[in-house]
Short mmCIF file of C-alpha atoms in Angstrom, two decimals:
data_model
loop_
_atom_site.label_atom_id
_atom_site.label_comp_id
_atom_site.label_asym_id
_atom_site.label_seq_id
_atom_site.Cartn_x
_atom_site.Cartn_y
_atom_site.Cartn_z
CA GLN A 2 -4.23 37.82 11.45
CA VAL A 3 -5.48 41.24 11.97
CA GLN A 4 -3.75 43.94 10.10
CA LEU A 5 -4.40 47.48 10.33
CA VAL A 6 -2.50 50.35 8.45
CA GLU A 7 -3.27 53.90 9.46
CA SER A 8 -2.30 57.05 7.36
CA GLY A 9 -2.82 60.68 7.09
CA GLY A 10 -1.29 62.10 10.19
CA GLY A 11 1.06 65.19 10.29
CA LEU A 12 2.06 68.37 11.86
CA VAL A 13 -0.56 71.18 11.61
CA GLN A 14 -1.52 74.31 13.36
CA ALA A 15 -4.52 74.84 15.61
CA GLY A 16 -7.58 75.28 13.55
CA ASP A 17 -6.42 73.13 10.92
CA SER A 18 -7.87 69.84 9.50
CA LEU A 19 -6.58 66.36 8.79
CA ARG A 20 -8.26 63.29 7.25
CA LEU A 21 -6.99 59.91 8.68
CA SER A 22 -7.38 56.75 6.77
CA CYS A 23 -7.09 53.06 7.88
CA THR A 24 -7.10 49.82 5.78
CA ALA A 25 -7.93 46.74 7.42
CA SER A 26 -7.19 43.05 6.49
CA GLY A 27 -7.23 39.54 7.90
CA PHE A 28 -10.84 39.60 9.27
CA THR A 29 -14.39 40.30 8.00
CA PHE A 30 -14.29 44.08 8.50
CA SER A 31 -17.96 44.62 7.82
CA ASN A 32 -18.93 42.32 10.75
CA TYR A 33 -17.13 44.55 13.41
CA TYR A 34 -17.50 47.67 15.37
CA MET A 35 -14.56 49.72 14.49
CA GLY A 36 -13.02 52.79 16.08
CA TRP A 37 -10.20 55.46 16.28
CA PHE A 38 -8.28 55.59 19.48
CA ARG A 39 -5.45 57.91 20.43
CA GLN A 40 -2.63 57.83 22.89
CA ALA A 41 -0.79 60.86 24.04
CA PRO A 42 2.66 60.59 25.76
CA GLY A 43 2.33 59.33 29.27
CA LYS A 44 -1.41 58.75 28.84
CA GLU A 45 -3.69 55.68 28.39
CA ARG A 46 -5.00 54.80 24.98
CA GLU A 47 -8.54 56.36 24.65
CA LEU A 48 -11.45 56.03 22.51
CA VAL A 49 -12.06 58.83 19.95
CA ALA A 50 -14.97 57.56 18.02
CA ARG A 51 -16.60 54.27 17.15
CA ILE A 52 -18.87 53.07 14.31
CA SER A 53 -20.84 50.03 14.17
CA SER A 54 -21.09 47.63 11.05
CA GLY A 55 -24.40 49.59 10.24
CA GLY A 56 -23.20 53.04 10.63
CA GLY A 57 -24.22 53.85 14.26
CA ILE A 58 -21.75 56.27 15.76
CA ARG A 59 -20.42 57.30 19.19
CA TYR A 60 -17.80 60.15 19.83
CA ALA A 61 -15.87 61.10 22.74
CA ASP A 62 -17.15 64.47 24.40
CA SER A 63 -13.78 66.00 23.58
CA VAL A 64 -14.23 65.70 19.85
CA LYS A 65 -17.84 65.99 19.43
CA GLY A 66 -18.77 68.55 16.62
CA ARG A 67 -15.15 68.50 15.35
CA PHE A 68 -14.47 64.96 14.18
CA THR A 69 -16.40 62.84 11.87
CA ILE A 70 -15.79 58.86 11.56
CA SER A 71 -16.87 57.04 8.63
CA ARG A 72 -16.35 53.60 7.10
CA ASP A 73 -16.46 51.98 3.64
CA ASN A 74 -17.16 48.20 4.08
CA ALA A 75 -16.37 47.62 0.45
CA LYS A 76 -12.90 48.86 0.71
CA ASN A 77 -12.29 47.69 4.29
CA GLY A 78 -11.61 51.32 5.07
CA LEU A 79 -12.08 53.46 8.22
CA TYR A 80 -11.76 57.33 8.12
CA LEU A 81 -11.57 60.13 10.64
CA GLN A 82 -12.23 63.65 9.41
CA MET A 83 -10.64 65.94 12.12
CA ASN A 84 -11.56 69.61 11.95
CA SER A 85 -10.83 72.72 14.09
CA LEU A 86 -7.91 70.84 15.60
CA LYS A 87 -6.49 71.73 19.10
CA PRO A 88 -3.08 71.20 20.57
CA GLU A 89 -4.71 68.71 23.12
CA ASP A 90 -5.60 66.43 19.97
CA THR A 91 -1.88 65.82 19.61
CA ALA A 92 -1.30 62.01 20.06
CA VAL A 93 -0.71 58.71 17.88
CA TYR A 94 -3.94 57.83 16.31
CA TYR A 95 -4.82 54.12 15.87
CA CYS A 96 -7.67 52.31 14.25
CA GLY A 97 -8.97 49.16 15.78
CA ARG A 98 -11.82 46.87 16.43
CA TYR A 99 -13.70 48.00 19.20
CA ASP A 100 -13.89 44.51 20.77
CA ASP A 101 -10.12 44.31 20.88
CA TYR A 102 -9.88 47.65 22.64
CA ILE A 103 -12.42 46.54 25.29
CA SER A 104 -10.88 43.25 25.75
CA GLN A 105 -7.41 44.86 25.73
CA ARG A 106 -6.08 42.45 22.99
CA ASP A 107 -3.15 43.68 21.16
CA ASN A 108 -4.40 43.98 17.64
CA TRP A 109 -3.07 47.37 16.72
CA GLY A 110 -1.26 48.94 13.67
CA GLN A 111 1.66 51.21 13.98
CA GLY A 112 -0.69 54.37 14.14
CA THR A 113 -0.19 57.75 12.69
CA GLN A 114 1.19 60.68 14.63
CA VAL A 115 -0.95 63.97 14.76
CA THR A 116 0.82 66.96 16.22
CA VAL A 117 -1.16 70.21 16.55
CA SER A 118 0.99 73.32 17.22
CA SER A 119 -0.51 76.31 19.13
#
């Protein structure tokens, strides 16, 4: 089955950087659009960034110019470099298959908490 393990979150100050990592298994990683998503308390899960199997990228407007998504198909790895963090970036961050997000399939890992203090 789909397994996703996120890491790299933490408590940082506004303006700091973090790099999130995700290791995927249970499916052919290179075949899928992958994404980073986040969910803040009391809010819906939202797309942060997505990347196609060939490297095409889209970002949410709120993170453009600050976050960079990348993938390593040989390692089944997905990454999110987050710079210039803001308090409004505080959320639990999840990696996932974009198709699952659109279809609301419950294939999520435990996520990693990112907390940005002002």
